XYZ file of C-alpha atoms in Angstrom:
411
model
C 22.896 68.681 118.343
C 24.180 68.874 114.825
C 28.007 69.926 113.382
C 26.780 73.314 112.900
C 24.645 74.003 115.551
C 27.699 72.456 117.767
C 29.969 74.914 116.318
C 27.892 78.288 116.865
C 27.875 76.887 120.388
C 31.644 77.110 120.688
C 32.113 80.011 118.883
C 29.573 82.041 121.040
C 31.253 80.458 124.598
C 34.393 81.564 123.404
C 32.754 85.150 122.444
C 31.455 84.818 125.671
C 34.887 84.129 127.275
C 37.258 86.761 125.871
C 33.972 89.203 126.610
C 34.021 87.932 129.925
C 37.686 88.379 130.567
C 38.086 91.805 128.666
C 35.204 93.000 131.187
C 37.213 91.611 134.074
C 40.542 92.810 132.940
C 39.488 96.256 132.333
C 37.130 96.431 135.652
C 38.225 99.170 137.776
C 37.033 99.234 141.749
C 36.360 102.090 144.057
C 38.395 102.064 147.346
C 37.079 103.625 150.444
C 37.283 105.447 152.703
C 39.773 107.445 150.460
C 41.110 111.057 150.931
C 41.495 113.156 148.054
C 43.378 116.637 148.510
C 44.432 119.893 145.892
C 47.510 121.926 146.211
C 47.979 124.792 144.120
C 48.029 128.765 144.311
C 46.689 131.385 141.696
C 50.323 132.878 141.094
C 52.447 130.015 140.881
C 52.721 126.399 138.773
C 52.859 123.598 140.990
C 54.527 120.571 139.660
C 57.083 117.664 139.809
C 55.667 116.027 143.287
C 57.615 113.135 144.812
C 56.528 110.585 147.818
C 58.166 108.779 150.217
C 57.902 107.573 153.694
C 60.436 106.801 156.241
C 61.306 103.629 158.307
C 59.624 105.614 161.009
C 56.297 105.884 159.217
C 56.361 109.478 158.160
C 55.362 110.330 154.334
C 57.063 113.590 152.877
C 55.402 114.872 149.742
C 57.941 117.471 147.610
C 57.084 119.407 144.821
C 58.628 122.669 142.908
C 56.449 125.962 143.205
C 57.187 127.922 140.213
C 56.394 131.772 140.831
C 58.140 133.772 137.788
C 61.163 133.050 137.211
C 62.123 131.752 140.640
C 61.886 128.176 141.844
C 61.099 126.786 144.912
C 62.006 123.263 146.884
C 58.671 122.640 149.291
C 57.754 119.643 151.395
C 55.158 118.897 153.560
C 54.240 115.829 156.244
C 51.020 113.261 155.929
C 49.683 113.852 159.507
C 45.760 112.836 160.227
C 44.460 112.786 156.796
C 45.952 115.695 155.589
C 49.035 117.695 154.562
C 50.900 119.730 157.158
C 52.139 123.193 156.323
C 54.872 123.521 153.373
C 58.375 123.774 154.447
C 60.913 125.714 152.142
C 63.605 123.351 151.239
C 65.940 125.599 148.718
C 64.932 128.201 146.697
C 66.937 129.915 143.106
C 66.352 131.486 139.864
C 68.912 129.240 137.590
C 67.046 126.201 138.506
C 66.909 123.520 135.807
C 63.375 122.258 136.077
C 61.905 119.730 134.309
C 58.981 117.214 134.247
C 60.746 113.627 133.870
C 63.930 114.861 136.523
C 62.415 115.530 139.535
C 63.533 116.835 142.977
C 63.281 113.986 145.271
C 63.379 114.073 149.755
C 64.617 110.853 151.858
C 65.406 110.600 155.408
C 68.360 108.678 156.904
C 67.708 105.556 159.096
C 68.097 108.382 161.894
C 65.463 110.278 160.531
C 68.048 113.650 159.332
C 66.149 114.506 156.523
C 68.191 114.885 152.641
C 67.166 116.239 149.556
C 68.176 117.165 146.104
C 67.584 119.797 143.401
C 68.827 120.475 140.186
C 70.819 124.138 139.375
C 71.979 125.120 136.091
C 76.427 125.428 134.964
C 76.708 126.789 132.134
C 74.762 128.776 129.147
C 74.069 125.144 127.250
C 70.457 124.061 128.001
C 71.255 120.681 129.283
C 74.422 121.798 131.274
C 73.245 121.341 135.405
C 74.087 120.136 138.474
C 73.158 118.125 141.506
C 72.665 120.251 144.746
C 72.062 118.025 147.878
C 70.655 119.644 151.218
C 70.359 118.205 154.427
C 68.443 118.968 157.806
C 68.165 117.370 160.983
C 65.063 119.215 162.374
C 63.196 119.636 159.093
C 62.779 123.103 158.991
C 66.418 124.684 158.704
C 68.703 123.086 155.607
C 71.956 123.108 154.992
C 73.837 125.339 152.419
C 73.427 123.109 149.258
C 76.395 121.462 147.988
C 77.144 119.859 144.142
C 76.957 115.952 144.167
C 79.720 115.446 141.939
C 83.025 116.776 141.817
C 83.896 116.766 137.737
C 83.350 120.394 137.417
C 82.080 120.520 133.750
C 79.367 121.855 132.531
C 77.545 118.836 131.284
C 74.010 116.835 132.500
C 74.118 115.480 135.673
C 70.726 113.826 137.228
C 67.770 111.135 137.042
C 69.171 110.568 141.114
C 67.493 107.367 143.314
C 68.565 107.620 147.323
C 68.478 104.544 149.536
C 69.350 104.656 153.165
C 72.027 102.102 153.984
C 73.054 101.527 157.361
C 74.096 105.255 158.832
C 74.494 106.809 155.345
C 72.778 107.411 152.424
C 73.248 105.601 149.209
C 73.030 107.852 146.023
C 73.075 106.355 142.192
C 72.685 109.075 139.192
C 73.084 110.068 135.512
C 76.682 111.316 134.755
C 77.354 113.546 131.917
C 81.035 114.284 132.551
C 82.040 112.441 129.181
C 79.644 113.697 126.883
C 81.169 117.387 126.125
C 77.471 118.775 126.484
C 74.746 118.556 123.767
C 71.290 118.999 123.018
C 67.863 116.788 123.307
C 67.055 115.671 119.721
C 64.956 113.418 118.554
C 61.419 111.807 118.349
C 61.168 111.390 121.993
C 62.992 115.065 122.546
C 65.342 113.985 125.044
C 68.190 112.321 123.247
C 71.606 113.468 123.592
C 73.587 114.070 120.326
C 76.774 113.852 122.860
C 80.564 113.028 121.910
C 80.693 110.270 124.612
C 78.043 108.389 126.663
C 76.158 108.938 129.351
C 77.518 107.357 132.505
C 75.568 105.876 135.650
C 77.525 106.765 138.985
C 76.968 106.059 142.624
C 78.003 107.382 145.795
C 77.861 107.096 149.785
C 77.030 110.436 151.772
C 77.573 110.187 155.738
C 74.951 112.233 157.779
C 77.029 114.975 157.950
C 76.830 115.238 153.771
C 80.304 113.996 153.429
C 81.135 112.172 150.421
C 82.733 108.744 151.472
C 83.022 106.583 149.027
C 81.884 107.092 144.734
C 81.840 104.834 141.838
C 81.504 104.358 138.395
C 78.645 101.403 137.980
C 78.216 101.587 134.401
C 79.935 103.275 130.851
C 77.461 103.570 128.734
C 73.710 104.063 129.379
C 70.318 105.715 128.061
C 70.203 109.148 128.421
C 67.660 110.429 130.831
C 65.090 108.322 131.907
C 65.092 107.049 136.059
C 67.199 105.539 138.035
C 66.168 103.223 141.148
C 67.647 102.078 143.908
C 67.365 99.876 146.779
C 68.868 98.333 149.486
C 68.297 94.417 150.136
C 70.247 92.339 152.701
C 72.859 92.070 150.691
C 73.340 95.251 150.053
C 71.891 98.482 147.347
C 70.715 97.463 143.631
C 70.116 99.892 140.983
C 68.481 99.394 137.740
C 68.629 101.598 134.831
C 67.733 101.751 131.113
C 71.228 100.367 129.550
C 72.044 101.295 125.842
C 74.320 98.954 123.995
C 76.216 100.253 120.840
C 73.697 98.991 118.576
C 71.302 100.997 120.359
C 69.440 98.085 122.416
C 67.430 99.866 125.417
C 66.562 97.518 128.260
C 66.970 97.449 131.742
C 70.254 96.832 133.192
C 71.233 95.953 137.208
C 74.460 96.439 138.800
C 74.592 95.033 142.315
C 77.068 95.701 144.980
C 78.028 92.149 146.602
C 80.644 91.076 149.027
C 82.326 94.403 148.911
C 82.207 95.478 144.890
C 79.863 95.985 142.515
C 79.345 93.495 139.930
C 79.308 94.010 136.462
C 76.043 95.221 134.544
C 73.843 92.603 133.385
C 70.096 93.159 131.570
C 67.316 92.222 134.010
C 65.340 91.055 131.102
C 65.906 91.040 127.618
C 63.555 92.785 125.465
C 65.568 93.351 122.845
C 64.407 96.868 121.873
C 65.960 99.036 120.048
C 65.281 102.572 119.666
C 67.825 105.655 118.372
C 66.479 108.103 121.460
C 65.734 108.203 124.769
C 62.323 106.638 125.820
C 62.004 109.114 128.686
C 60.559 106.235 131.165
C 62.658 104.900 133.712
C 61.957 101.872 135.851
C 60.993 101.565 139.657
C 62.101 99.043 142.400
C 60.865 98.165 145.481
C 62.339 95.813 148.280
C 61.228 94.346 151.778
C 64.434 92.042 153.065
C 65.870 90.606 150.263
C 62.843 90.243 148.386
C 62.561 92.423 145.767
C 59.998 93.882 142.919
C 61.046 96.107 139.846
C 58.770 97.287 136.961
C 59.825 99.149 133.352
C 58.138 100.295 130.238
C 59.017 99.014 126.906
C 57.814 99.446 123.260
C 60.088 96.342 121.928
C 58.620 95.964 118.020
C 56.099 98.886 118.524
C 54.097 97.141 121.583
C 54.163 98.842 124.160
C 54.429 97.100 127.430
C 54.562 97.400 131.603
C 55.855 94.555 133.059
C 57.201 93.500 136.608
C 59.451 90.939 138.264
C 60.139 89.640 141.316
C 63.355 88.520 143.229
C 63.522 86.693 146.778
C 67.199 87.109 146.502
C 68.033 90.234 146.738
C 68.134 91.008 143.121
C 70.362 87.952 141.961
C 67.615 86.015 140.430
C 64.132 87.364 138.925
C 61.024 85.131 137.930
C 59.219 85.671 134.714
C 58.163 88.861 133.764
C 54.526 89.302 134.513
C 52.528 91.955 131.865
C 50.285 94.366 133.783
C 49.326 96.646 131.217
C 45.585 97.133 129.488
C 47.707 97.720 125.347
C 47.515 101.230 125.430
C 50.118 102.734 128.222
C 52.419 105.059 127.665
C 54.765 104.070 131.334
C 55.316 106.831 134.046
C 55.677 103.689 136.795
C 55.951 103.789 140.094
C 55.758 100.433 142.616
C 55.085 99.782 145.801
C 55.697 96.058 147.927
C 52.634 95.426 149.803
C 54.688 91.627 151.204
C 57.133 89.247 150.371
C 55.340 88.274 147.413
C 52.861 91.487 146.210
C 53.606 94.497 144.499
C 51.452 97.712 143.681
C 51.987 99.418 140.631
C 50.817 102.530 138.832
C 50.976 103.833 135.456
C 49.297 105.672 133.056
C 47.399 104.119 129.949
C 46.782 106.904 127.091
C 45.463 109.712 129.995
C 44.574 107.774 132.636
C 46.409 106.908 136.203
C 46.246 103.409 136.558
C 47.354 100.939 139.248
C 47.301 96.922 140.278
C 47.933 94.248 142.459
C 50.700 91.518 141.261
C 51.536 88.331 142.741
C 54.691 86.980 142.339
C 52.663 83.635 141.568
C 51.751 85.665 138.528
C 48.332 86.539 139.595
C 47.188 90.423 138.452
C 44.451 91.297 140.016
C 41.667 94.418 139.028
C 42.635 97.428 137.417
C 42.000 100.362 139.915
C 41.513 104.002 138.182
C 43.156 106.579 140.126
C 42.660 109.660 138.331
C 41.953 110.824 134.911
C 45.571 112.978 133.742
C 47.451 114.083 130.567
C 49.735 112.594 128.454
C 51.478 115.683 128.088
C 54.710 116.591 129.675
C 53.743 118.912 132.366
C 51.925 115.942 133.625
C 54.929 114.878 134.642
C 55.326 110.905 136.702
C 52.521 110.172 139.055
C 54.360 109.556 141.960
C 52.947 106.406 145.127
C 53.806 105.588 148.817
C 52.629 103.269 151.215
C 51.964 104.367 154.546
C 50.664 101.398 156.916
C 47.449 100.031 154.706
C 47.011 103.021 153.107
C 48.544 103.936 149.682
C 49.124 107.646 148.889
C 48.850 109.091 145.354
C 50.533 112.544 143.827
C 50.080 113.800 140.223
C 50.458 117.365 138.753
C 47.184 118.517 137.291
C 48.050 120.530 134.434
C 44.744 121.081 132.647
C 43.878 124.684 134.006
C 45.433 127.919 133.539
C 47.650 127.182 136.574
C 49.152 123.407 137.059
C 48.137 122.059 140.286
C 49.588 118.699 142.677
C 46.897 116.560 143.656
C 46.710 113.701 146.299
C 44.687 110.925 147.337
C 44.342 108.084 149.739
C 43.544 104.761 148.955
C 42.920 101.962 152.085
C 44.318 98.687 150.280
C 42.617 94.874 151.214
């Protein structure tokens, strides 16, 4: 075989390699048997949907009805492949609803059920508070009572609950410094505040008394998630930081031996951006192994990647890239084992989600649902309930937005 003829050979086998591997990255696979279920009513928007599932196995979906100009809290149980009747959680007509700060429900390690909404202070746009409800049979909740204590009319949100032990843990987004303010700029969320956005945490007893509280960290982004999780050692939360020069990555605070330790970056990406990305990260644990996952756009390249710790959040491997170059974030994660995590995101208008190793290893893309990029999307939302994985995404493409579901069985 000649120089040239040698050459052409190589260049098509490597043609044939990155054609190869584009296929396989990009290959999406059908799961079965899967489940797939629509919520939604001709007089009201559905929207905002959050999962989770108990230590006992149960999986609460909650979502906000919107009829008018009245809002309404509404859960409802996973039982034999379908969704139980919707329980009325809270309802109000000064509600402050919106697509990236969502309602959330959890359940104590006794199984009393807790949940939060958020309820407007003041006349400024952005001035709300957090209500927190609680119920030990499920169907009749408590009066709700405010979260925090400041008393001023400022944001307050973006909360993560983690049982721990017989209470629940509670991290959020504290406006009490900021003096109010307004959302503006490119991303439409950014805070033109006086002071900083602060991230707070707190310890409510069963009873929805406040035990213990804490400031965890001065200055942080705006309003994008929190997450928070409880290893051996104790709860974790990670958070989009903001430095004074306006660097956005994730930061962790830890609480260790009796105090919480002083915010470090999980990983360095170094990108800075004058606004609020709107994209918060997610964390999982099992033990004291640990998975989290974030969005970032460091240098215009937008990027999903995830990390895992087998000590409890003191140490992280490398960061493993799961993305296809086109996502726009909206995480959530899931750990399957010690060493596996599920994640899901959304890549231009598409609900994506995949299998990571710790090792490193990604493994096929799996399409869950075709979705918008636009706001009323809102965050696809993921549970895992035995082998199966349970999806929940607002469809907002007809005249009325609707929540739907779906069941995956996972290998």
């Amino acid at each position: 075989m000649n120089q040239q003829s040698q050459g052409l050979s190589i260049a098509f086998l490597f043609i044939w390699l990155f054609i190869s591997c584009s296929e396989k990255i990009h290959e999406a696979k059908d799961q079965s048997p899967e489940t797939s279920v629509t919520m939604g009513s001709p007089e009201s928007n559905f929207g905002e949907p959050y999962l989770f599932t108990s230590t006992k196995g149960l999986t609460y979906l909650s979502w906000i009805e919107k009829t008018g100009g009245k809002s309404e809290l509404k859960y409802a149980t996973w039982v034999d492949d379908s969704w139980s009747d919707p329980i009325t959680i809270a309802t109000g007509e000064n509600w402050f609803v919106n697509w990236a700060d969502y309602p959330q429900i959890s359940t104590f390690e006794n199984g009393n059920l807790i949940a939060f909404f958020l309820e407007k202070s003041g006349e400024g746009p952005f001035a709300y508070d957090i209500k927190v409800t609680l119920s030990e049979n499920g169907t009749d909740w408590s009066d709700p009572f405010t979260l925090h204590d400041d008393g001023t009319e400022t944001e307050h949100g973006f909360v993560s609950f983690a049982a721990w032990g017989d209470q629940m843990f509670v991290a959020w987004l504290d406006g009490r410094g900021t003096g109010g303010g307004s959302h503006e700029n490119t991303h439409h969320d950014h805070h033109g505040h006086q002071g900083a956005m602060t991230l707070r945490g707190a310890l409510i007893s069963e009873k929805g008394i406040k035990t213990e509280e804490w400031e965890l960290d001065n200055r942080v982004c705006d309003c994008c998630q929190t997450t928070a999780v409880v290893t051996e050692n104790g709860p974790v939360v990670v958070y989009r930081d903001r430095s004074e020069a306006e660097i956005r990555d994730m930061g962790i605070v830890r609480f260790e031996n009796g105090n919480w330790t002083t915010p470090l970056p999980l990983y360095s990406d170094f990108w800075k951006v004058a606004g609020c990305p709107v994209n918060g990260p997610r964390a999982a644990s099992l033990g004291n192994s640990m998975a989290v996952t974030w969005y970032s756009a460091a240098n215009e390249k937008p990027e999903v990647k995830v990390v895992f710790s087998n000590d409890g959040g003191k140490s992280f491997g490398k960061p493993i890239k799961i993305d296809l170059g086109k996502t726009i974030g909206r995480l959530d994660l899931e750990m399957l084992d010690d060493n596996t995590a599920l994640i899901t995101w959304m890549e231009e208008e598409e609900i994506l989600a995949r299998k990571v190793h710790a090792s490193g290893k990604t493994e096929a893309v799996i399409s869950i649902a075709k979705s918008s990029s636009k706001r009323a999307s809102g965050f696809p939302q993921m549970t895992k309930n035995g082998n199966a994985i349970l999806f929940a995404w607002t469809d907002a493409q007809g005249d009325q937005s609707v929540i739907k579901t779906k069941k995956l069985i996972m290998d």
